[in-house]
């Protein structure tokens, strides 16, 4: 992780066109911050820490002295960014990075998050998943791998990074389950897998892929490239290319997670079970998917096959008027 951190920092500094390291922070202080993020804040070294670095570098480029800033100074800076068209979401990311830095520096103030207008969740339907799969019908290793990836994401709701970190030893063929390690919240969880996804002969199953099509450039990881383990950014590019070919430009790896969650809830799986499968730390996050299937619930309650407890009695149904009733 130390090598990864150093490499990330060099790249980010180069992109921001500033010095080798932060202008006002020496290398040793920055290394201490990295270690603090890993040990005290338990941040992910592959995604969260590099993203925090990027935000802090951007803030320093904007003129914020990370060794000496006040709340008032930051809020004034946020106000200027809002006037220039920045979103509350973008400012929340900056505030989160500053809060992590404050925790490291021992500052006793914390920046509050802005309330964001939530965008409607876009969930692919089964036909759109089929269109994606149709783009991977080739008989080569790449298409076979990509087809298996899409199906596994759609069936399990795994996160992008979780799929890339999946190891051969994480698949329990006898118990029909996959163990997810080093997840977003550093917890281990179990995801059950159906026989077709595991063993299907004419299906893009894990057994078929691993036995016949997997590139053996890594002894540990399930999904590989010519250079070894598949990286999360590489997977994002793959899904983007496939979705563009299918004419569904908005689909990304996390879209399959939405698809899996709504599918489970539509099938009547208990929301607590769905929470465990997806690895949500809060059931409120899982509850967001209930809004997506709200139309399904309205259709279900009006289903003529649902038994009426008063069906033995005869009642006349009054047609609803367009105008409201007067009380």
PDB file of C-alpha atoms in Angstrom:
ATOM      1  CA  UNK A   1       0.000   0.000   0.000  1.00  0.00           C
ATOM      2  CA  UNK A   2       2.963   2.333   0.639  1.00  0.00           C
ATOM      3  CA  UNK A   3       4.077   1.948  -2.982  1.00  0.00           C
ATOM      4  CA  UNK A   4       0.504   2.468  -4.176  1.00  0.00           C
ATOM      5  CA  UNK A   5       0.183   5.599  -2.053  1.00  0.00           C
ATOM      6  CA  UNK A   6       3.460   7.104  -3.313  1.00  0.00           C
ATOM      7  CA  UNK A   7       2.620   6.342  -6.937  1.00  0.00           C
ATOM      8  CA  UNK A   8      -0.863   7.842  -6.535  1.00  0.00           C
ATOM      9  CA  UNK A   9       0.554  10.978  -4.949  1.00  0.00           C
ATOM     10  CA  UNK A  10       3.074  11.502  -7.751  1.00  0.00           C
ATOM     11  CA  UNK A  11       0.381  11.100 -10.405  1.00  0.00           C
ATOM     12  CA  UNK A  12      -2.070  13.415  -8.656  1.00  0.00           C
ATOM     13  CA  UNK A  13       0.568  16.074  -8.107  1.00  0.00           C
ATOM     14  CA  UNK A  14       1.536  15.902 -11.778  1.00  0.00           C
ATOM     15  CA  UNK A  15      -2.085  16.313 -12.858  1.00  0.00           C
ATOM     16  CA  UNK A  16      -2.544  19.297 -10.563  1.00  0.00           C
ATOM     17  CA  UNK A  17       0.699  20.837 -11.892  1.00  0.00           C
ATOM     18  CA  UNK A  18       2.137  21.587  -8.462  1.00  0.00           C
ATOM     19  CA  UNK A  19       5.257  20.407  -6.686  1.00  0.00           C
ATOM     20  CA  UNK A  20       6.274  16.829  -6.050  1.00  0.00           C
ATOM     21  CA  UNK A  21       4.423  16.971  -2.742  1.00  0.00           C
ATOM     22  CA  UNK A  22       1.986  19.441  -1.230  1.00  0.00           C
ATOM     23  CA  UNK A  23       3.422  22.952  -1.169  1.00  0.00           C
ATOM     24  CA  UNK A  24       2.982  23.568   2.559  1.00  0.00           C
ATOM     25  CA  UNK A  25       3.320  20.016   3.871  1.00  0.00           C
ATOM     26  CA  UNK A  26       6.569  18.080   4.122  1.00  0.00           C
ATOM     27  CA  UNK A  27       6.827  14.476   2.995  1.00  0.00           C
ATOM     28  CA  UNK A  28       7.035  13.025   6.513  1.00  0.00           C
ATOM     29  CA  UNK A  29       3.838  14.797   7.637  1.00  0.00           C
ATOM     30  CA  UNK A  30       2.094  13.484   4.577  1.00  0.00           C
ATOM     31  CA  UNK A  31       3.272   9.922   5.345  1.00  0.00           C
ATOM     32  CA  UNK A  32       1.937  10.301   8.878  1.00  0.00           C
ATOM     33  CA  UNK A  33      -1.417  11.385   7.459  1.00  0.00           C
ATOM     34  CA  UNK A  34      -1.490   8.305   5.245  1.00  0.00           C
ATOM     35  CA  UNK A  35      -0.753   6.020   8.206  1.00  0.00           C
ATOM     36  CA  UNK A  36      -3.379   7.813  10.291  1.00  0.00           C
ATOM     37  CA  UNK A  37      -5.976   7.281   7.547  1.00  0.00           C
ATOM     38  CA  UNK A  38      -5.151   3.576   7.457  1.00  0.00           C
ATOM     39  CA  UNK A  39      -4.955   2.845  11.183  1.00  0.00           C
ATOM     40  CA  UNK A  40      -7.132   5.436  12.932  1.00  0.00           C
ATOM     41  CA  UNK A  41      -9.778   6.228  10.325  1.00  0.00           C
ATOM     42  CA  UNK A  42      -9.718   2.801   8.627  1.00  0.00           C
ATOM     43  CA  UNK A  43      -9.983   4.288   5.142  1.00  0.00           C
ATOM     44  CA  UNK A  44      -9.595   2.172   2.039  1.00  0.00           C
ATOM     45  CA  UNK A  45      -6.023   2.502   0.669  1.00  0.00           C
ATOM     46  CA  UNK A  46      -7.101   1.722  -2.899  1.00  0.00           C
ATOM     47  CA  UNK A  47      -9.961   4.186  -3.274  1.00  0.00           C
ATOM     48  CA  UNK A  48     -10.810   6.436  -0.316  1.00  0.00           C
ATOM     49  CA  UNK A  49      -7.286   7.582   0.553  1.00  0.00           C
ATOM     50  CA  UNK A  50      -6.339   8.450  -3.071  1.00  0.00           C
ATOM     51  CA  UNK A  51      -9.652  10.311  -3.428  1.00  0.00           C
ATOM     52  CA  UNK A  52      -8.982  12.233  -0.206  1.00  0.00           C
ATOM     53  CA  UNK A  53      -5.508  13.106  -1.500  1.00  0.00           C
ATOM     54  CA  UNK A  54      -6.980  14.377  -4.746  1.00  0.00           C
ATOM     55  CA  UNK A  55      -9.466  16.622  -2.934  1.00  0.00           C
ATOM     56  CA  UNK A  56      -6.817  18.056  -0.621  1.00  0.00           C
ATOM     57  CA  UNK A  57      -4.463  18.729  -3.518  1.00  0.00           C
ATOM     58  CA  UNK A  58      -7.263  20.518  -5.342  1.00  0.00           C
ATOM     59  CA  UNK A  59      -8.044  22.651  -2.278  1.00  0.00           C
ATOM     60  CA  UNK A  60      -4.403  23.665  -1.898  1.00  0.00           C
ATOM     61  CA  UNK A  61      -4.258  24.538  -5.574  1.00  0.00           C
ATOM     62  CA  UNK A  62      -7.309  26.752  -4.940  1.00  0.00           C
ATOM     63  CA  UNK A  63      -5.318  28.673  -2.322  1.00  0.00           C
ATOM     64  CA  UNK A  64      -6.327  26.897   0.897  1.00  0.00           C
ATOM     65  CA  UNK A  65      -3.425  26.612   3.355  1.00  0.00           C
ATOM     66  CA  UNK A  66      -3.981  23.182   4.899  1.00  0.00           C
ATOM     67  CA  UNK A  67      -1.665  24.003   7.803  1.00  0.00           C
ATOM     68  CA  UNK A  68      -3.622  27.087   8.770  1.00  0.00           C
ATOM     69  CA  UNK A  69      -7.273  27.571   7.830  1.00  0.00           C
ATOM     70  CA  UNK A  70     -10.440  28.544   9.682  1.00  0.00           C
ATOM     71  CA  UNK A  71     -14.058  27.461   9.373  1.00  0.00           C
ATOM     72  CA  UNK A  72     -15.063  30.908   8.188  1.00  0.00           C
ATOM     73  CA  UNK A  73     -12.419  30.830   5.454  1.00  0.00           C
ATOM     74  CA  UNK A  74     -13.628  27.455   4.171  1.00  0.00           C
ATOM     75  CA  UNK A  75     -17.315  28.409   4.248  1.00  0.00           C
ATOM     76  CA  UNK A  76     -16.530  31.617   2.335  1.00  0.00           C
ATOM     77  CA  UNK A  77     -14.658  29.512  -0.209  1.00  0.00           C
ATOM     78  CA  UNK A  78     -17.643  27.147  -0.477  1.00  0.00           C
ATOM     79  CA  UNK A  79     -19.978  30.128  -1.035  1.00  0.00           C
ATOM     80  CA  UNK A  80     -17.818  31.337  -3.927  1.00  0.00           C
ATOM     81  CA  UNK A  81     -17.835  27.863  -5.474  1.00  0.00           C
ATOM     82  CA  UNK A  82     -21.625  27.686  -5.176  1.00  0.00           C
ATOM     83  CA  UNK A  83     -21.919  31.038  -6.955  1.00  0.00           C
ATOM     84  CA  UNK A  84     -19.715  29.616  -9.718  1.00  0.00           C
ATOM     85  CA  UNK A  85     -22.019  26.636 -10.224  1.00  0.00           C
ATOM     86  CA  UNK A  86     -20.579  23.954  -7.929  1.00  0.00           C
ATOM     87  CA  UNK A  87     -23.039  21.379  -6.590  1.00  0.00           C
ATOM     88  CA  UNK A  88     -23.687  20.569  -2.949  1.00  0.00           C
ATOM     89  CA  UNK A  89     -22.391  17.082  -3.664  1.00  0.00           C
ATOM     90  CA  UNK A  90     -19.009  18.423  -4.807  1.00  0.00           C
ATOM     91  CA  UNK A  91     -18.719  20.595  -1.689  1.00  0.00           C
ATOM     92  CA  UNK A  92     -19.633  17.651   0.526  1.00  0.00           C
ATOM     93  CA  UNK A  93     -16.714  15.690  -0.937  1.00  0.00           C
ATOM     94  CA  UNK A  94     -14.374  18.591  -0.131  1.00  0.00           C
ATOM     95  CA  UNK A  95     -15.817  18.909   3.380  1.00  0.00           C
ATOM     96  CA  UNK A  96     -15.326  15.189   3.982  1.00  0.00           C
ATOM     97  CA  UNK A  97     -11.660  15.402   2.932  1.00  0.00           C
ATOM     98  CA  UNK A  98     -11.115  18.413   5.207  1.00  0.00           C
ATOM     99  CA  UNK A  99     -12.760  16.615   8.135  1.00  0.00           C
ATOM    100  CA  UNK A 100     -10.337  13.717   7.666  1.00  0.00           C
ATOM    101  CA  UNK A 101      -7.448  16.165   7.638  1.00  0.00           C
ATOM    102  CA  UNK A 102      -8.827  17.921  10.746  1.00  0.00           C
ATOM    103  CA  UNK A 103      -9.019  14.611  12.591  1.00  0.00           C
ATOM    104  CA  UNK A 104      -5.363  13.984  11.778  1.00  0.00           C
ATOM    105  CA  UNK A 105      -4.298  17.512  12.771  1.00  0.00           C
ATOM    106  CA  UNK A 106      -6.323  17.438  16.006  1.00  0.00           C
ATOM    107  CA  UNK A 107      -8.544  20.366  15.034  1.00  0.00           C
ATOM    108  CA  UNK A 108     -11.743  20.420  17.085  1.00  0.00           C
ATOM    109  CA  UNK A 109     -14.147  21.686  14.415  1.00  0.00           C
ATOM    110  CA  UNK A 110     -16.035  19.747  11.780  1.00  0.00           C
ATOM    111  CA  UNK A 111     -17.664  20.869   8.546  1.00  0.00           C
ATOM    112  CA  UNK A 112     -21.335  19.975   8.227  1.00  0.00           C
ATOM    113  CA  UNK A 113     -22.622  18.361   5.051  1.00  0.00           C
ATOM    114  CA  UNK A 114     -25.052  20.163   2.774  1.00  0.00           C
ATOM    115  CA  UNK A 115     -28.415  18.585   2.028  1.00  0.00           C
ATOM    116  CA  UNK A 116     -28.366  17.267  -1.520  1.00  0.00           C
ATOM    117  CA  UNK A 117     -31.259  16.894  -3.921  1.00  0.00           C
ATOM    118  CA  UNK A 118     -31.333  13.174  -4.563  1.00  0.00           C
ATOM    119  CA  UNK A 119     -31.460  12.177  -8.197  1.00  0.00           C
ATOM    120  CA  UNK A 120     -33.915   9.417  -9.120  1.00  0.00           C
ATOM    121  CA  UNK A 121     -32.183   6.049  -9.003  1.00  0.00           C
ATOM    122  CA  UNK A 122     -31.788   4.543 -12.474  1.00  0.00           C
ATOM    123  CA  UNK A 123     -32.144   0.779 -12.461  1.00  0.00           C
ATOM    124  CA  UNK A 124     -31.605  -1.319 -15.602  1.00  0.00           C
ATOM    125  CA  UNK A 125     -34.345  -3.769 -16.502  1.00  0.00           C
ATOM    126  CA  UNK A 126     -33.866  -7.371 -17.597  1.00  0.00           C
ATOM    127  CA  UNK A 127     -34.074  -6.457 -21.294  1.00  0.00           C
ATOM    128  CA  UNK A 128     -31.211  -3.980 -20.863  1.00  0.00           C
ATOM    129  CA  UNK A 129     -29.128  -6.615 -19.080  1.00  0.00           C
ATOM    130  CA  UNK A 130     -29.784  -8.934 -22.035  1.00  0.00           C
ATOM    131  CA  UNK A 131     -28.597  -6.225 -24.443  1.00  0.00           C
ATOM    132  CA  UNK A 132     -25.365  -5.952 -22.467  1.00  0.00           C
ATOM    133  CA  UNK A 133     -24.877  -9.719 -22.554  1.00  0.00           C
ATOM    134  CA  UNK A 134     -25.531  -9.781 -26.302  1.00  0.00           C
ATOM    135  CA  UNK A 135     -22.390  -7.661 -26.771  1.00  0.00           C
ATOM    136  CA  UNK A 136     -20.274 -10.472 -25.236  1.00  0.00           C
ATOM    137  CA  UNK A 137     -21.254 -13.460 -27.350  1.00  0.00           C
ATOM    138  CA  UNK A 138     -17.800 -14.095 -28.785  1.00  0.00           C
ATOM    139  CA  UNK A 139     -15.863 -17.322 -28.259  1.00  0.00           C
ATOM    140  CA  UNK A 140     -12.726 -15.565 -27.005  1.00  0.00           C
ATOM    141  CA  UNK A 141     -11.416 -15.210 -23.443  1.00  0.00           C
ATOM    142  CA  UNK A 142     -12.345 -11.525 -23.156  1.00  0.00           C
ATOM    143  CA  UNK A 143     -16.010 -11.968 -24.115  1.00  0.00           C
ATOM    144  CA  UNK A 144     -16.351 -15.081 -21.953  1.00  0.00           C
ATOM    145  CA  UNK A 145     -14.893 -13.221 -18.982  1.00  0.00           C
ATOM    146  CA  UNK A 146     -17.011 -10.101 -19.513  1.00  0.00           C
ATOM    147  CA  UNK A 147     -20.208 -12.119 -19.898  1.00  0.00           C
ATOM    148  CA  UNK A 148     -19.515 -13.924 -16.619  1.00  0.00           C
ATOM    149  CA  UNK A 149     -18.763 -10.614 -14.890  1.00  0.00           C
ATOM    150  CA  UNK A 150     -22.050  -9.012 -15.986  1.00  0.00           C
ATOM    151  CA  UNK A 151     -24.072 -12.014 -14.839  1.00  0.00           C
ATOM    152  CA  UNK A 152     -22.274 -12.259 -11.499  1.00  0.00           C
ATOM    153  CA  UNK A 153     -22.759  -8.541 -10.803  1.00  0.00           C
ATOM    154  CA  UNK A 154     -26.450  -8.742 -11.723  1.00  0.00           C
ATOM    155  CA  UNK A 155     -27.055 -11.839  -9.584  1.00  0.00           C
ATOM    156  CA  UNK A 156     -25.085 -10.885  -6.468  1.00  0.00           C
ATOM    157  CA  UNK A 157     -25.047  -7.076  -6.355  1.00  0.00           C
ATOM    158  CA  UNK A 158     -21.325  -7.065  -5.575  1.00  0.00           C
ATOM    159  CA  UNK A 159     -19.523  -3.755  -5.603  1.00  0.00           C
ATOM    160  CA  UNK A 160     -16.972  -2.997  -8.311  1.00  0.00           C
ATOM    161  CA  UNK A 161     -13.993  -3.358  -5.976  1.00  0.00           C
ATOM    162  CA  UNK A 162     -15.401  -6.489  -4.343  1.00  0.00           C
ATOM    163  CA  UNK A 163     -15.602  -8.284  -7.673  1.00  0.00           C
ATOM    164  CA  UNK A 164     -12.045  -7.257  -8.594  1.00  0.00           C
ATOM    165  CA  UNK A 165     -10.759  -8.487  -5.205  1.00  0.00           C
ATOM    166  CA  UNK A 166     -12.596 -11.822  -5.449  1.00  0.00           C
ATOM    167  CA  UNK A 167     -10.147 -14.717  -5.042  1.00  0.00           C
ATOM    168  CA  UNK A 168     -10.431 -18.329  -6.133  1.00  0.00           C
ATOM    169  CA  UNK A 169     -10.374 -19.366  -2.470  1.00  0.00           C
ATOM    170  CA  UNK A 170     -13.399 -17.125  -1.759  1.00  0.00           C
ATOM    171  CA  UNK A 171     -15.683 -19.470  -3.720  1.00  0.00           C
ATOM    172  CA  UNK A 172     -17.091 -22.334  -1.651  1.00  0.00           C
ATOM    173  CA  UNK A 173     -18.291 -24.813  -4.277  1.00  0.00           C
ATOM    174  CA  UNK A 174     -19.843 -27.191  -1.753  1.00  0.00           C
ATOM    175  CA  UNK A 175     -21.784 -24.626   0.273  1.00  0.00           C
ATOM    176  CA  UNK A 176     -22.736 -22.673  -2.877  1.00  0.00           C
ATOM    177  CA  UNK A 177     -21.570 -19.322  -1.558  1.00  0.00           C
ATOM    178  CA  UNK A 178     -19.028 -16.563  -2.082  1.00  0.00           C
ATOM    179  CA  UNK A 179     -17.174 -14.807   0.732  1.00  0.00           C
ATOM    180  CA  UNK A 180     -16.694 -11.066   0.283  1.00  0.00           C
ATOM    181  CA  UNK A 181     -13.627  -9.801   2.141  1.00  0.00           C
ATOM    182  CA  UNK A 182     -12.265  -6.263   2.558  1.00  0.00           C
ATOM    183  CA  UNK A 183     -15.591  -4.719   1.605  1.00  0.00           C
ATOM    184  CA  UNK A 184     -16.474  -1.039   1.794  1.00  0.00           C
ATOM    185  CA  UNK A 185     -16.927  -1.181   5.573  1.00  0.00           C
ATOM    186  CA  UNK A 186     -14.044  -3.635   6.173  1.00  0.00           C
ATOM    187  CA  UNK A 187     -16.487  -6.413   7.009  1.00  0.00           C
ATOM    188  CA  UNK A 188     -16.732  -9.966   5.710  1.00  0.00           C
ATOM    189  CA  UNK A 189     -20.056 -11.237   4.381  1.00  0.00           C
ATOM    190  CA  UNK A 190     -21.450 -14.296   2.622  1.00  0.00           C
ATOM    191  CA  UNK A 191     -23.420 -14.229  -0.652  1.00  0.00           C
ATOM    192  CA  UNK A 192     -25.306 -17.379  -1.703  1.00  0.00           C
ATOM    193  CA  UNK A 193     -24.919 -18.413  -5.366  1.00  0.00           C
ATOM    194  CA  UNK A 194     -27.329 -20.564  -7.362  1.00  0.00           C
ATOM    195  CA  UNK A 195     -26.165 -23.782  -9.035  1.00  0.00           C
ATOM    196  CA  UNK A 196     -26.603 -22.387 -12.537  1.00  0.00           C
ATOM    197  CA  UNK A 197     -24.213 -19.507 -11.898  1.00  0.00           C
ATOM    198  CA  UNK A 198     -21.711 -21.870 -10.306  1.00  0.00           C
ATOM    199  CA  UNK A 199     -21.867 -25.047 -12.379  1.00  0.00           C
ATOM    200  CA  UNK A 200     -24.025 -24.495 -15.503  1.00  0.00           C
ATOM    201  CA  UNK A 201     -22.490 -26.236 -18.527  1.00  0.00           C
ATOM    202  CA  UNK A 202     -24.193 -24.205 -21.257  1.00  0.00           C
ATOM    203  CA  UNK A 203     -24.442 -21.154 -18.982  1.00  0.00           C
ATOM    204  CA  UNK A 204     -21.675 -18.534 -18.451  1.00  0.00           C
ATOM    205  CA  UNK A 205     -20.943 -20.116 -15.073  1.00  0.00           C
ATOM    206  CA  UNK A 206     -17.966 -19.518 -12.823  1.00  0.00           C
ATOM    207  CA  UNK A 207     -16.782 -23.103 -13.309  1.00  0.00           C
ATOM    208  CA  UNK A 208     -16.812 -22.783 -17.107  1.00  0.00           C
ATOM    209  CA  UNK A 209     -14.985 -19.462 -16.988  1.00  0.00           C
ATOM    210  CA  UNK A 210     -12.321 -20.559 -14.475  1.00  0.00           C
ATOM    211  CA  UNK A 211     -11.732 -23.941 -16.112  1.00  0.00           C
ATOM    212  CA  UNK A 212     -11.636 -22.920 -19.782  1.00  0.00           C
ATOM    213  CA  UNK A 213     -11.320 -19.138 -20.226  1.00  0.00           C
ATOM    214  CA  UNK A 214      -9.605 -17.507 -17.241  1.00  0.00           C
ATOM    215  CA  UNK A 215      -6.230 -15.877 -18.000  1.00  0.00           C
ATOM    216  CA  UNK A 216      -3.756 -17.457 -15.597  1.00  0.00           C
ATOM    217  CA  UNK A 217      -1.785 -14.261 -15.049  1.00  0.00           C
ATOM    218  CA  UNK A 218      -2.609 -14.395 -11.331  1.00  0.00           C
ATOM    219  CA  UNK A 219      -2.655 -17.397  -9.009  1.00  0.00           C
ATOM    220  CA  UNK A 220      -5.199 -15.834  -6.672  1.00  0.00           C
ATOM    221  CA  UNK A 221      -7.818 -13.637  -8.326  1.00  0.00           C
ATOM    222  CA  UNK A 222     -10.890 -14.862 -10.230  1.00  0.00           C
ATOM    223  CA  UNK A 223     -11.085 -12.098 -12.824  1.00  0.00           C
ATOM    224  CA  UNK A 224      -7.822 -11.312 -14.552  1.00  0.00           C
ATOM    225  CA  UNK A 225      -6.340  -9.395 -17.464  1.00  0.00           C
ATOM    226  CA  UNK A 226      -3.136  -9.901 -19.416  1.00  0.00           C
ATOM    227  CA  UNK A 227      -1.306  -8.053 -16.624  1.00  0.00           C
ATOM    228  CA  UNK A 228      -2.828  -9.862 -13.645  1.00  0.00           C
ATOM    229  CA  UNK A 229      -5.652  -8.873 -11.318  1.00  0.00           C
ATOM    230  CA  UNK A 230      -8.387  -6.740 -12.852  1.00  0.00           C
ATOM    231  CA  UNK A 231      -8.402  -3.207 -11.404  1.00  0.00           C
ATOM    232  CA  UNK A 232     -11.681  -1.388 -10.555  1.00  0.00           C
ATOM    233  CA  UNK A 233     -10.998   1.374 -13.105  1.00  0.00           C
ATOM    234  CA  UNK A 234     -10.395  -1.265 -15.784  1.00  0.00           C
ATOM    235  CA  UNK A 235     -13.759  -2.859 -14.970  1.00  0.00           C
ATOM    236  CA  UNK A 236     -15.487   0.528 -15.217  1.00  0.00           C
ATOM    237  CA  UNK A 237     -14.013   1.024 -18.686  1.00  0.00           C
ATOM    238  CA  UNK A 238     -15.158  -2.441 -19.781  1.00  0.00           C
ATOM    239  CA  UNK A 239     -18.744  -1.828 -18.648  1.00  0.00           C
ATOM    240  CA  UNK A 240     -18.742   1.629 -20.242  1.00  0.00           C
ATOM    241  CA  UNK A 241     -17.613   0.236 -23.616  1.00  0.00           C
ATOM    242  CA  UNK A 242     -20.152  -2.607 -23.517  1.00  0.00           C
ATOM    243  CA  UNK A 243     -23.002  -0.300 -22.477  1.00  0.00           C
ATOM    244  CA  UNK A 244     -22.185   2.122 -25.304  1.00  0.00           C
ATOM    245  CA  UNK A 245     -22.243  -0.727 -27.809  1.00  0.00           C
ATOM    246  CA  UNK A 246     -25.626  -1.782 -26.412  1.00  0.00           C
ATOM    247  CA  UNK A 247     -26.940   1.783 -26.712  1.00  0.00           C
ATOM    248  CA  UNK A 248     -27.385   2.172 -22.933  1.00  0.00           C
ATOM    249  CA  UNK A 249     -24.757   4.789 -22.115  1.00  0.00           C
ATOM    250  CA  UNK A 250     -25.753   5.392 -18.499  1.00  0.00           C
ATOM    251  CA  UNK A 251     -25.032   1.893 -17.153  1.00  0.00           C
ATOM    252  CA  UNK A 252     -21.974   1.476 -14.910  1.00  0.00           C
ATOM    253  CA  UNK A 253     -20.863  -1.343 -12.541  1.00  0.00           C
ATOM    254  CA  UNK A 254     -22.989  -0.020  -9.662  1.00  0.00           C
ATOM    255  CA  UNK A 255     -26.105  -0.204 -11.876  1.00  0.00           C
ATOM    256  CA  UNK A 256     -26.013  -3.994 -11.570  1.00  0.00           C
ATOM    257  CA  UNK A 257     -26.081  -3.604  -7.786  1.00  0.00           C
ATOM    258  CA  UNK A 258     -29.304  -1.603  -8.128  1.00  0.00           C
ATOM    259  CA  UNK A 259     -30.680  -4.307 -10.413  1.00  0.00           C
ATOM    260  CA  UNK A 260     -29.849  -7.107  -7.955  1.00  0.00           C
ATOM    261  CA  UNK A 261     -31.351  -5.235  -4.987  1.00  0.00           C
ATOM    262  CA  UNK A 262     -34.651  -4.439  -6.701  1.00  0.00           C
ATOM    263  CA  UNK A 263     -34.884  -7.998  -8.039  1.00  0.00           C
ATOM    264  CA  UNK A 264     -34.525  -9.441  -4.540  1.00  0.00           C
ATOM    265  CA  UNK A 265     -37.130  -7.092  -3.075  1.00  0.00           C
ATOM    266  CA  UNK A 266     -39.555  -7.768  -5.921  1.00  0.00           C
ATOM    267  CA  UNK A 267     -39.167 -11.479  -5.246  1.00  0.00           C
ATOM    268  CA  UNK A 268     -40.316 -10.891  -1.666  1.00  0.00           C
ATOM    269  CA  UNK A 269     -36.954 -11.375   0.059  1.00  0.00           C
ATOM    270  CA  UNK A 270     -36.939  -9.823   3.534  1.00  0.00           C
ATOM    271  CA  UNK A 271     -35.298  -6.389   3.534  1.00  0.00           C
ATOM    272  CA  UNK A 272     -32.935  -7.454   6.351  1.00  0.00           C
ATOM    273  CA  UNK A 273     -31.704 -10.348   4.232  1.00  0.00           C
ATOM    274  CA  UNK A 274     -31.198  -7.987   1.272  1.00  0.00           C
ATOM    275  CA  UNK A 275     -29.221  -5.680   3.573  1.00  0.00           C
ATOM    276  CA  UNK A 276     -26.921  -8.561   4.544  1.00  0.00           C
ATOM    277  CA  UNK A 277     -26.422  -9.700   0.939  1.00  0.00           C
ATOM    278  CA  UNK A 278     -25.564  -6.181  -0.248  1.00  0.00           C
ATOM    279  CA  UNK A 279     -23.424  -5.382   2.794  1.00  0.00           C
ATOM    280  CA  UNK A 280     -25.213  -2.151   3.726  1.00  0.00           C
ATOM    281  CA  UNK A 281     -24.204  -0.790   7.136  1.00  0.00           C
ATOM    282  CA  UNK A 282     -27.644   0.826   7.532  1.00  0.00           C
ATOM    283  CA  UNK A 283     -31.028  -0.561   6.566  1.00  0.00           C
ATOM    284  CA  UNK A 284     -32.001   2.958   5.477  1.00  0.00           C
ATOM    285  CA  UNK A 285     -29.697   2.534   2.484  1.00  0.00           C
ATOM    286  CA  UNK A 286     -31.458  -0.696   1.546  1.00  0.00           C
ATOM    287  CA  UNK A 287     -34.798   1.042   2.071  1.00  0.00           C
ATOM    288  CA  UNK A 288     -33.991   3.433  -0.784  1.00  0.00           C
ATOM    289  CA  UNK A 289     -34.711   0.592  -3.191  1.00  0.00           C
ATOM    290  CA  UNK A 290     -38.278   0.346  -1.905  1.00  0.00           C
ATOM    291  CA  UNK A 291     -39.035   3.652  -3.653  1.00  0.00           C
ATOM    292  CA  UNK A 292     -37.889   2.140  -6.935  1.00  0.00           C
ATOM    293  CA  UNK A 293     -40.395  -0.684  -6.677  1.00  0.00           C
ATOM    294  CA  UNK A 294     -43.223   1.579  -5.470  1.00  0.00           C
ATOM    295  CA  UNK A 295     -45.032   1.205  -8.792  1.00  0.00           C
ATOM    296  CA  UNK A 296     -44.786  -2.559  -8.433  1.00  0.00           C
ATOM    297  CA  UNK A 297     -46.458  -2.308  -5.028  1.00  0.00           C
ATOM    298  CA  UNK A 298     -49.346  -0.259  -6.432  1.00  0.00           C
ATOM    299  CA  UNK A 299     -49.826  -2.825  -9.186  1.00  0.00           C
ATOM    300  CA  UNK A 300     -49.663  -5.671  -6.688  1.00  0.00           C
ATOM    301  CA  UNK A 301     -52.340  -4.254  -4.379  1.00  0.00           C
ATOM    302  CA  UNK A 302     -54.748  -3.852  -7.301  1.00  0.00           C
ATOM    303  CA  UNK A 303     -54.165  -7.417  -8.504  1.00  0.00           C
ATOM    304  CA  UNK A 304     -57.597  -9.027  -9.110  1.00  0.00           C
ATOM    305  CA  UNK A 305     -56.255 -12.380  -7.881  1.00  0.00           C
ATOM    306  CA  UNK A 306     -55.733 -11.094  -4.330  1.00  0.00           C
ATOM    307  CA  UNK A 307     -58.521 -12.536  -2.211  1.00  0.00           C
ATOM    308  CA  UNK A 308     -61.036 -10.051  -0.779  1.00  0.00           C
ATOM    309  CA  UNK A 309     -62.157 -10.888   2.783  1.00  0.00           C
ATOM    310  CA  UNK A 310     -65.668  -9.637   1.925  1.00  0.00           C
ATOM    311  CA  UNK A 311     -65.953 -11.410  -1.410  1.00  0.00           C
ATOM    312  CA  UNK A 312     -68.981 -13.434  -0.245  1.00  0.00           C
ATOM    313  CA  UNK A 313     -71.038 -10.262   0.139  1.00  0.00           C
ATOM    314  CA  UNK A 314     -72.300  -8.183  -2.741  1.00  0.00           C
ATOM    315  CA  UNK A 315     -71.226  -4.550  -2.785  1.00  0.00           C
ATOM    316  CA  UNK A 316     -71.627  -1.971  -5.499  1.00  0.00           C
ATOM    317  CA  UNK A 317     -68.397  -0.232  -6.424  1.00  0.00           C
ATOM    318  CA  UNK A 318     -68.884   3.496  -6.891  1.00  0.00           C
ATOM    319  CA  UNK A 319     -66.781   4.937  -9.666  1.00  0.00           C
ATOM    320  CA  UNK A 320     -64.378   7.607  -8.445  1.00  0.00           C
ATOM    321  CA  UNK A 321     -65.198  11.073  -9.675  1.00  0.00           C
ATOM    322  CA  UNK A 322     -62.517  13.236 -11.225  1.00  0.00           C
ATOM    323  CA  UNK A 323     -63.272  16.084  -8.804  1.00  0.00           C
ATOM    324  CA  UNK A 324     -62.554  15.647  -5.067  1.00  0.00           C
ATOM    325  CA  UNK A 325     -65.304  14.883  -2.584  1.00  0.00           C
ATOM    326  CA  UNK A 326     -66.692  17.858  -0.712  1.00  0.00           C
ATOM    327  CA  UNK A 327     -66.758  17.423   3.054  1.00  0.00           C
TER     328      UNK A 327
END
